[in-house]
mmCIF file of N, CA, C and O in Angstrom:
data_model
loop_
_atom_site.group_PDB
_atom_site.id
_atom_site.type_symbol
_atom_site.label_atom_id
_atom_site.label_comp_id
_atom_site.label_asym_id
_atom_site.label_seq_id
_atom_site.Cartn_x
_atom_site.Cartn_y
_atom_site.Cartn_z
ATOM 1 N N MET A 1 0.964 -0.888 0.369
ATOM 2 C CA MET A 1 0.636 0.231 -0.124
ATOM 3 C C MET A 1 0.993 0.741 0.329
ATOM 4 O O MET A 1 2.212 1.017 0.808
ATOM 5 N N ASN A 2 0.977 2.035 -0.748
ATOM 6 C CA ASN A 2 1.619 3.308 -0.400
ATOM 7 C C ASN A 2 0.581 3.810 0.277
ATOM 8 O O ASN A 2 -0.084 4.398 1.048
ATOM 9 N N CYS A 3 1.239 4.638 1.310
ATOM 10 C CA CYS A 3 1.591 5.477 2.175
ATOM 11 C C CYS A 3 2.108 7.029 1.771
ATOM 12 O O CYS A 3 3.226 7.733 2.344
ATOM 13 N N THR A 4 1.250 8.297 2.635
ATOM 14 C CA THR A 4 2.577 9.605 2.616
ATOM 15 C C THR A 4 2.238 9.829 4.572
ATOM 16 O O THR A 4 1.358 9.258 5.359
ATOM 17 N N TYR A 5 4.128 10.349 4.557
ATOM 18 C CA TYR A 5 3.859 10.007 6.116
ATOM 19 C C TYR A 5 4.442 11.681 6.371
ATOM 20 O O TYR A 5 4.582 12.360 5.602
ATOM 21 N N ILE A 6 4.024 11.241 7.515
ATOM 22 C CA ILE A 6 5.141 12.476 8.398
ATOM 23 C C ILE A 6 5.682 11.357 10.149
ATOM 24 O O ILE A 6 5.225 11.510 10.988
ATOM 25 N N LEU A 7 7.581 12.305 9.525
ATOM 26 C CA LEU A 7 8.227 12.232 10.699
ATOM 27 C C LEU A 7 8.627 12.847 11.474
ATOM 28 O O LEU A 7 8.380 14.651 10.790
ATOM 29 N N SER A 8 8.304 13.131 12.989
ATOM 30 C CA SER A 8 9.110 13.861 13.302
ATOM 31 C C SER A 8 10.640 13.461 14.032
ATOM 32 O O SER A 8 10.828 12.275 14.631
ATOM 33 N N CYS A 9 11.444 14.425 13.696
ATOM 34 C CA CYS A 9 12.700 13.506 14.651
ATOM 35 C C CYS A 9 13.169 14.024 16.397
ATOM 36 O O CYS A 9 12.168 15.460 16.408
ATOM 37 N N ALA A 10 14.133 13.194 16.364
ATOM 38 C CA ALA A 10 14.216 14.314 17.529
ATOM 39 C C ALA A 10 14.730 15.381 17.920
ATOM 40 O O ALA A 10 14.440 15.800 19.143
ATOM 41 N N ASP A 11 14.739 16.603 16.768
ATOM 42 C CA ASP A 11 15.344 17.657 16.490
ATOM 43 C C ASP A 11 13.891 18.777 16.588
ATOM 44 O O ASP A 11 13.837 19.925 16.684
ATOM 45 N N GLY A 12 12.623 17.599 16.755
ATOM 46 C CA GLY A 12 11.587 18.108 16.627
ATOM 47 C C GLY A 12 10.945 18.993 14.971
ATOM 48 O O GLY A 12 9.920 19.185 14.901
ATOM 49 N N THR A 13 12.467 18.646 14.171
ATOM 50 C CA THR A 13 11.932 18.905 12.597
ATOM 51 C C THR A 13 11.036 18.005 12.622
ATOM 52 O O THR A 13 11.370 16.527 13.395
ATOM 53 N N LEU A 14 10.367 18.573 11.490
ATOM 54 C CA LEU A 14 8.656 17.431 10.722
ATOM 55 C C LEU A 14 9.677 17.301 9.396
ATOM 56 O O LEU A 14 10.383 18.329 8.790
ATOM 57 N N TYR A 15 9.000 15.528 9.223
ATOM 58 C CA TYR A 15 9.751 15.315 8.172
ATOM 59 C C TYR A 15 8.811 14.959 7.019
ATOM 60 O O TYR A 15 8.204 13.907 7.687
ATOM 61 N N THR A 16 7.811 14.980 5.757
ATOM 62 C CA THR A 16 6.894 14.086 4.919
ATOM 63 C C THR A 16 8.008 14.025 3.759
ATOM 64 O O THR A 16 8.623 14.204 3.537
ATOM 65 N N GLY A 17 7.184 12.631 3.725
ATOM 66 C CA GLY A 17 7.009 11.783 2.417
ATOM 67 C C GLY A 17 6.278 10.444 2.436
ATOM 68 O O GLY A 17 5.108 10.991 3.075
ATOM 69 N N TRP A 18 5.896 9.526 0.991
ATOM 70 C CA TRP A 18 6.174 8.689 0.338
ATOM 71 C C TRP A 18 6.663 7.496 0.736
ATOM 72 O O TRP A 18 7.928 7.830 0.084
ATOM 73 N N THR A 19 6.312 6.263 0.341
ATOM 74 C CA THR A 19 6.257 5.124 0.681
ATOM 75 C C THR A 19 5.770 3.780 0.025
ATOM 76 O O THR A 19 4.146 4.194 0.431
ATOM 77 N N ASN A 20 5.869 2.997 -0.518
ATOM 78 C CA ASN A 20 5.493 1.658 -0.543
ATOM 79 C C ASN A 20 5.261 0.613 0.633
ATOM 80 O O ASN A 20 4.954 -0.557 0.412
ATOM 81 N N ASP A 21 6.885 1.051 1.612
ATOM 82 C CA ASP A 21 6.783 -0.270 2.222
ATOM 83 C C ASP A 21 7.566 0.481 3.565
ATOM 84 O O ASP A 21 8.713 1.192 4.027
ATOM 85 N N LEU A 22 6.116 2.087 3.732
ATOM 86 C CA LEU A 22 6.637 2.432 5.822
ATOM 87 C C LEU A 22 7.973 2.241 6.630
ATOM 88 O O LEU A 22 8.971 2.650 6.808
ATOM 89 N N GLU A 23 7.934 0.285 6.866
ATOM 90 C CA GLU A 23 7.617 -0.252 7.881
ATOM 91 C C GLU A 23 9.470 0.008 7.858
ATOM 92 O O GLU A 23 10.792 0.602 8.330
ATOM 93 N N ARG A 24 10.169 -0.349 6.691
ATOM 94 C CA ARG A 24 11.187 -0.776 6.106
ATOM 95 C C ARG A 24 11.907 0.843 6.111
ATOM 96 O O ARG A 24 12.935 1.325 6.829
ATOM 97 N N ARG A 25 11.312 1.643 5.589
ATOM 98 C CA ARG A 25 11.805 3.349 5.392
ATOM 99 C C ARG A 25 12.374 3.662 6.419
ATOM 100 O O ARG A 25 12.919 4.380 7.588
ATOM 101 N N LEU A 26 11.425 3.983 8.605
ATOM 102 C CA LEU A 26 11.479 3.923 9.473
ATOM 103 C C LEU A 26 12.759 3.131 10.196
ATOM 104 O O LEU A 26 13.131 3.874 10.218
ATOM 105 N N ALA A 27 12.712 2.103 9.693
ATOM 106 C CA ALA A 27 13.901 0.583 9.912
ATOM 107 C C ALA A 27 15.244 1.318 9.853
ATOM 108 O O ALA A 27 16.022 1.512 10.059
ATOM 109 N N ALA A 28 14.849 1.163 8.486
ATOM 110 C CA ALA A 28 16.915 2.072 7.671
ATOM 111 C C ALA A 28 16.780 3.504 7.984
ATOM 112 O O ALA A 28 18.149 3.552 8.873
ATOM 113 N N HIS A 29 15.598 4.668 8.537
ATOM 114 C CA HIS A 29 16.555 5.594 8.981
ATOM 115 C C HIS A 29 16.523 5.296 10.274
ATOM 116 O O HIS A 29 17.817 6.076 10.443
ATOM 117 N N ASN A 30 16.355 5.068 11.523
ATOM 118 C CA ASN A 30 16.762 5.513 12.991
ATOM 119 C C ASN A 30 17.539 3.789 12.553
ATOM 120 O O ASN A 30 18.936 4.314 14.054
ATOM 121 N N ALA A 31 18.288 3.129 12.079
ATOM 122 C CA ALA A 31 19.266 2.317 11.782
ATOM 123 C C ALA A 31 20.778 3.585 10.783
ATOM 124 O O ALA A 31 21.685 3.107 11.366
ATOM 125 N N GLY A 32 20.644 4.669 9.961
ATOM 126 C CA GLY A 32 21.226 5.426 9.927
ATOM 127 C C GLY A 32 21.470 4.905 8.309
ATOM 128 O O GLY A 32 22.745 4.823 8.125
ATOM 129 N N LYS A 33 20.892 4.559 7.848
ATOM 130 C CA LYS A 33 20.916 3.454 6.325
ATOM 131 C C LYS A 33 20.034 4.572 5.586
ATOM 132 O O LYS A 33 18.723 4.330 6.330
ATOM 133 N N GLY A 34 20.287 4.239 4.256
ATOM 134 C CA GLY A 34 19.321 5.285 3.357
ATOM 135 C C GLY A 34 17.979 6.363 3.653
ATOM 136 O O GLY A 34 18.004 6.701 4.554
ATOM 137 N N GLY A 35 17.725 6.445 2.014
ATOM 138 C CA GLY A 35 16.910 8.324 2.998
ATOM 139 C C GLY A 35 17.241 9.579 2.660
ATOM 140 O O GLY A 35 18.978 9.019 3.247
ATOM 141 N N LYS A 36 16.588 9.808 2.547
ATOM 142 C CA LYS A 36 17.239 11.268 2.168
ATOM 143 C C LYS A 36 17.088 12.050 3.856
ATOM 144 O O LYS A 36 17.911 13.529 3.544
ATOM 145 N N TYR A 37 17.171 11.219 4.899
ATOM 146 C CA TYR A 37 16.541 11.961 6.340
ATOM 147 C C TYR A 37 18.232 11.262 6.961
ATOM 148 O O TYR A 37 18.468 11.705 8.007
ATOM 149 N N THR A 38 18.986 10.835 6.837
ATOM 150 C CA THR A 38 20.356 10.212 7.390
ATOM 151 C C THR A 38 21.073 10.575 7.763
ATOM 152 O O THR A 38 22.034 11.178 8.959
ATOM 153 N N ARG A 39 21.531 11.889 6.977
ATOM 154 C CA ARG A 39 22.238 12.888 7.145
ATOM 155 C C ARG A 39 21.776 13.984 9.173
ATOM 156 O O ARG A 39 22.915 14.702 9.106
ATOM 157 N N VAL A 40 20.805 13.585 9.899
ATOM 158 C CA VAL A 40 20.167 13.829 10.870
ATOM 159 C C VAL A 40 20.715 13.057 11.582
ATOM 160 O O VAL A 40 21.945 13.212 12.750
ATOM 161 N N ARG A 41 20.441 11.827 11.126
ATOM 162 C CA ARG A 41 20.987 10.711 12.073
ATOM 163 C C ARG A 41 20.502 10.520 13.541
ATOM 164 O O ARG A 41 20.980 10.029 14.662
ATOM 165 N N LEU A 42 19.340 11.460 13.918
ATOM 166 C CA LEU A 42 18.207 11.362 15.060
ATOM 167 C C LEU A 42 17.170 10.566 14.547
ATOM 168 O O LEU A 42 17.269 10.409 13.813
ATOM 169 N N PRO A 43 17.214 9.956 15.701
ATOM 170 C CA PRO A 43 15.307 9.556 15.819
ATOM 171 C C PRO A 43 14.464 9.583 14.963
ATOM 172 O O PRO A 43 14.358 10.681 15.833
ATOM 173 N N VAL A 44 13.286 9.502 14.497
ATOM 174 C CA VAL A 44 12.241 10.195 14.272
ATOM 175 C C VAL A 44 10.938 8.759 14.809
ATOM 176 O O VAL A 44 10.841 7.496 14.564
ATOM 177 N N THR A 45 10.134 9.679 14.922
ATOM 178 C CA THR A 45 9.212 8.613 15.250
ATOM 179 C C THR A 45 7.768 9.186 13.971
ATOM 180 O O THR A 45 7.145 9.912 13.364
ATOM 181 N N LEU A 46 7.363 8.570 13.554
ATOM 182 C CA LEU A 46 5.575 8.117 12.785
ATOM 183 C C LEU A 46 4.673 8.723 13.739
ATOM 184 O O LEU A 46 4.238 8.136 15.158
ATOM 185 N N VAL A 47 4.303 9.842 13.207
ATOM 186 C CA VAL A 47 3.749 10.716 13.620
ATOM 187 C C VAL A 47 2.694 10.969 13.153
ATOM 188 O O VAL A 47 1.360 11.315 13.057
ATOM 189 N N TYR A 48 2.383 10.015 11.626
ATOM 190 C CA TYR A 48 0.988 11.143 11.037
ATOM 191 C C TYR A 48 1.323 9.877 9.271
ATOM 192 O O TYR A 48 1.863 9.720 9.023
ATOM 193 N N HIS A 49 -0.007 9.190 9.432
ATOM 194 C CA HIS A 49 0.265 8.614 7.984
ATOM 195 C C HIS A 49 -1.019 8.583 7.139
ATOM 196 O O HIS A 49 -2.602 7.851 7.884
ATOM 197 N N GLU A 50 -1.485 8.153 5.815
ATOM 198 C CA GLU A 50 -2.272 7.904 5.513
ATOM 199 C C GLU A 50 -1.957 6.970 4.130
ATOM 200 O O GLU A 50 -1.060 7.597 3.759
ATOM 201 N N GLU A 51 -3.087 5.571 3.732
ATOM 202 C CA GLU A 51 -2.729 5.109 2.846
ATOM 203 C C GLU A 51 -3.803 5.201 1.009
ATOM 204 O O GLU A 51 -4.809 5.280 1.783
ATOM 205 N N PHE A 52 -2.549 5.042 0.275
ATOM 206 C CA PHE A 52 -3.996 4.970 -0.997
ATOM 207 C C PHE A 52 -3.619 3.858 -1.583
ATOM 208 O O PHE A 52 -2.270 3.697 -1.128
ATOM 209 N N PRO A 53 -4.756 4.061 -2.987
ATOM 210 C CA PRO A 53 -4.475 2.544 -4.055
ATOM 211 C C PRO A 53 -3.602 3.015 -4.935
ATOM 212 O O PRO A 53 -2.547 1.839 -4.571
ATOM 213 N N THR A 54 -3.005 3.883 -4.821
ATOM 214 C CA THR A 54 -2.442 3.812 -6.177
ATOM 215 C C THR A 54 -0.557 5.207 -6.019
ATOM 216 O O THR A 54 -1.029 5.703 -4.519
ATOM 217 N N LYS A 55 0.663 4.696 -5.986
ATOM 218 C CA LYS A 55 1.453 5.466 -5.549
ATOM 219 C C LYS A 55 1.488 7.908 -6.127
ATOM 220 O O LYS A 55 1.187 8.021 -5.215
ATOM 221 N N GLU A 56 0.489 7.459 -7.295
ATOM 222 C CA GLU A 56 -0.129 8.795 -8.118
ATOM 223 C C GLU A 56 -0.523 9.840 -7.004
ATOM 224 O O GLU A 56 -0.459 11.009 -6.298
ATOM 225 N N GLU A 57 -1.968 8.562 -5.673
ATOM 226 C CA GLU A 57 -2.430 9.800 -4.978
ATOM 227 C C GLU A 57 -1.347 10.286 -4.141
ATOM 228 O O GLU A 57 -2.341 10.623 -3.262
ATOM 229 N N ALA A 58 -0.826 9.538 -3.359
ATOM 230 C CA ALA A 58 0.732 9.673 -2.417
ATOM 231 C C ALA A 58 1.262 10.466 -2.444
ATOM 232 O O ALA A 58 1.122 11.494 -1.475
ATOM 233 N N MET A 59 1.908 10.601 -3.828
ATOM 234 C CA MET A 59 2.601 11.303 -4.103
ATOM 235 C C MET A 59 1.752 12.644 -3.821
ATOM 236 O O MET A 59 2.964 13.943 -3.470
ATOM 237 N N ALA A 60 0.692 12.558 -4.511
ATOM 238 C CA ALA A 60 -0.198 14.048 -4.807
ATOM 239 C C ALA A 60 -0.410 15.129 -3.233
ATOM 240 O O ALA A 60 0.067 15.805 -3.184
ATOM 241 N N ARG A 61 -0.754 13.805 -2.841
ATOM 242 C CA ARG A 61 -0.968 14.193 -1.075
ATOM 243 C C ARG A 61 0.259 14.493 -0.542
ATOM 244 O O ARG A 61 0.451 15.572 0.608
ATOM 245 N N GLU A 62 1.232 13.479 -1.174
ATOM 246 C CA GLU A 62 2.949 14.433 -0.424
ATOM 247 C C GLU A 62 2.762 15.750 -0.619
ATOM 248 O O GLU A 62 3.718 16.499 0.953
ATOM 249 N N TRP A 63 3.104 16.115 -1.603
ATOM 250 C CA TRP A 63 3.182 17.255 -2.222
ATOM 251 C C TRP A 63 2.218 18.395 -1.465
ATOM 252 O O TRP A 63 2.566 19.718 -1.088
ATOM 253 N N ALA A 64 0.643 18.375 -1.546
ATOM 254 C CA ALA A 64 0.170 18.754 -0.336
ATOM 255 C C ALA A 64 0.226 19.565 0.902
ATOM 256 O O ALA A 64 0.288 20.432 1.522
ATOM 257 N N ILE A 65 0.505 18.114 1.730
ATOM 258 C CA ILE A 65 1.246 18.005 2.574
ATOM 259 C C ILE A 65 2.938 19.246 2.843
ATOM 260 O O ILE A 65 2.687 20.104 3.602
ATOM 261 N N LYS A 66 3.487 19.185 2.056
ATOM 262 C CA LYS A 66 4.711 19.976 2.099
ATOM 263 C C LYS A 66 4.618 21.900 1.802
ATOM 264 O O LYS A 66 5.302 22.341 2.676
ATOM 265 N N GLN A 67 3.281 22.109 1.168
ATOM 266 C CA GLN A 67 3.283 22.399 1.481
ATOM 267 C C GLN A 67 2.378 23.577 1.882
ATOM 268 O O GLN A 67 2.185 25.370 2.922
ATOM 269 N N LEU A 68 2.217 23.372 2.969
ATOM 270 C CA LEU A 68 1.707 23.421 4.728
ATOM 271 C C LEU A 68 2.477 23.522 5.761
ATOM 272 O O LEU A 68 3.995 23.958 5.704
ATOM 273 N N THR A 69 2.189 25.350 6.259
ATOM 274 C CA THR A 69 3.411 25.395 7.841
ATOM 275 C C THR A 69 3.124 24.284 8.326
ATOM 276 O O THR A 69 2.437 23.590 8.389
ATOM 277 N N ARG A 70 4.262 24.429 8.764
ATOM 278 C CA ARG A 70 4.816 24.264 10.690
ATOM 279 C C ARG A 70 3.359 24.243 11.403
ATOM 280 O O ARG A 70 2.852 22.739 11.749
ATOM 281 N N ALA A 71 2.761 24.820 11.516
ATOM 282 C CA ALA A 71 1.674 24.701 12.747
ATOM 283 C C ALA A 71 0.245 24.596 11.788
ATOM 284 O O ALA A 71 -0.345 23.596 12.971
ATOM 285 N N GLN A 72 0.139 23.896 10.638
ATOM 286 C CA GLN A 72 -0.854 23.584 9.800
ATOM 287 C C GLN A 72 -0.500 21.948 10.015
ATOM 288 O O GLN A 72 -1.606 21.147 10.316
ATOM 289 N N LYS A 73 0.442 22.079 10.028
ATOM 290 C CA LYS A 73 1.368 20.614 9.767
ATOM 291 C C LYS A 73 0.618 20.435 11.576
ATOM 292 O O LYS A 73 0.264 18.372 11.651
ATOM 293 N N LEU A 74 1.152 20.206 12.308
ATOM 294 C CA LEU A 74 0.467 20.537 14.109
ATOM 295 C C LEU A 74 -0.499 19.906 14.041
ATOM 296 O O LEU A 74 -1.141 18.945 14.639
ATOM 297 N N LYS A 75 -1.708 20.781 13.152
ATOM 298 C CA LYS A 75 -2.798 20.592 13.933
ATOM 299 C C LYS A 75 -3.340 19.118 12.664
ATOM 300 O O LYS A 75 -4.270 18.647 13.819
ATOM 301 N N LEU A 76 -2.364 19.332 11.914
ATOM 302 C CA LEU A 76 -3.224 17.711 10.484
ATOM 303 C C LEU A 76 -2.777 16.584 11.423
ATOM 304 O O LEU A 76 -3.333 15.389 12.182
ATOM 305 N N ILE A 77 -2.002 16.506 12.268
ATOM 306 C CA ILE A 77 -1.255 15.280 12.911
ATOM 307 C C ILE A 77 -1.981 14.890 14.133
ATOM 308 O O ILE A 77 -2.753 13.630 14.592
ATOM 309 N N GLU A 78 -2.836 16.622 15.054
ATOM 310 C CA GLU A 78 -3.477 15.811 16.071
ATOM 311 C C GLU A 78 -4.465 15.649 16.237
ATOM 312 O O GLU A 78 -5.747 15.433 16.650
ATOM 313 N N ARG A 79 -5.221 16.515 14.468
ATOM 314 C CA ARG A 79 -6.633 15.941 14.716
ATOM 315 C C ARG A 79 -6.739 14.498 13.951
ATOM 316 O O ARG A 79 -7.961 13.606 14.570
ATOM 317 N N LYS A 80 -5.891 13.929 13.551
ATOM 318 C CA LYS A 80 -5.817 11.703 13.106
ATOM 319 C C LYS A 80 -5.650 10.871 14.252
ATOM 320 O O LYS A 80 -5.698 11.346 15.661
#
């Protein structure tokens, strides 16, 4: 299943992305391997995710979330 997600880093940074294997993405990041977040090297926690039947829908939702301000993202997380 394709998934759009928001990760919260230990330093308070929020990261948005999409994947078709969320468990693997989280494990790789927290192990310090692969992915675009590894330069931070701090643990992350999944705080929000939505599942979509197609990759295109997940990517479109990721783009929409990336356009939000930090305050708007926090409101989105609280509603979930």
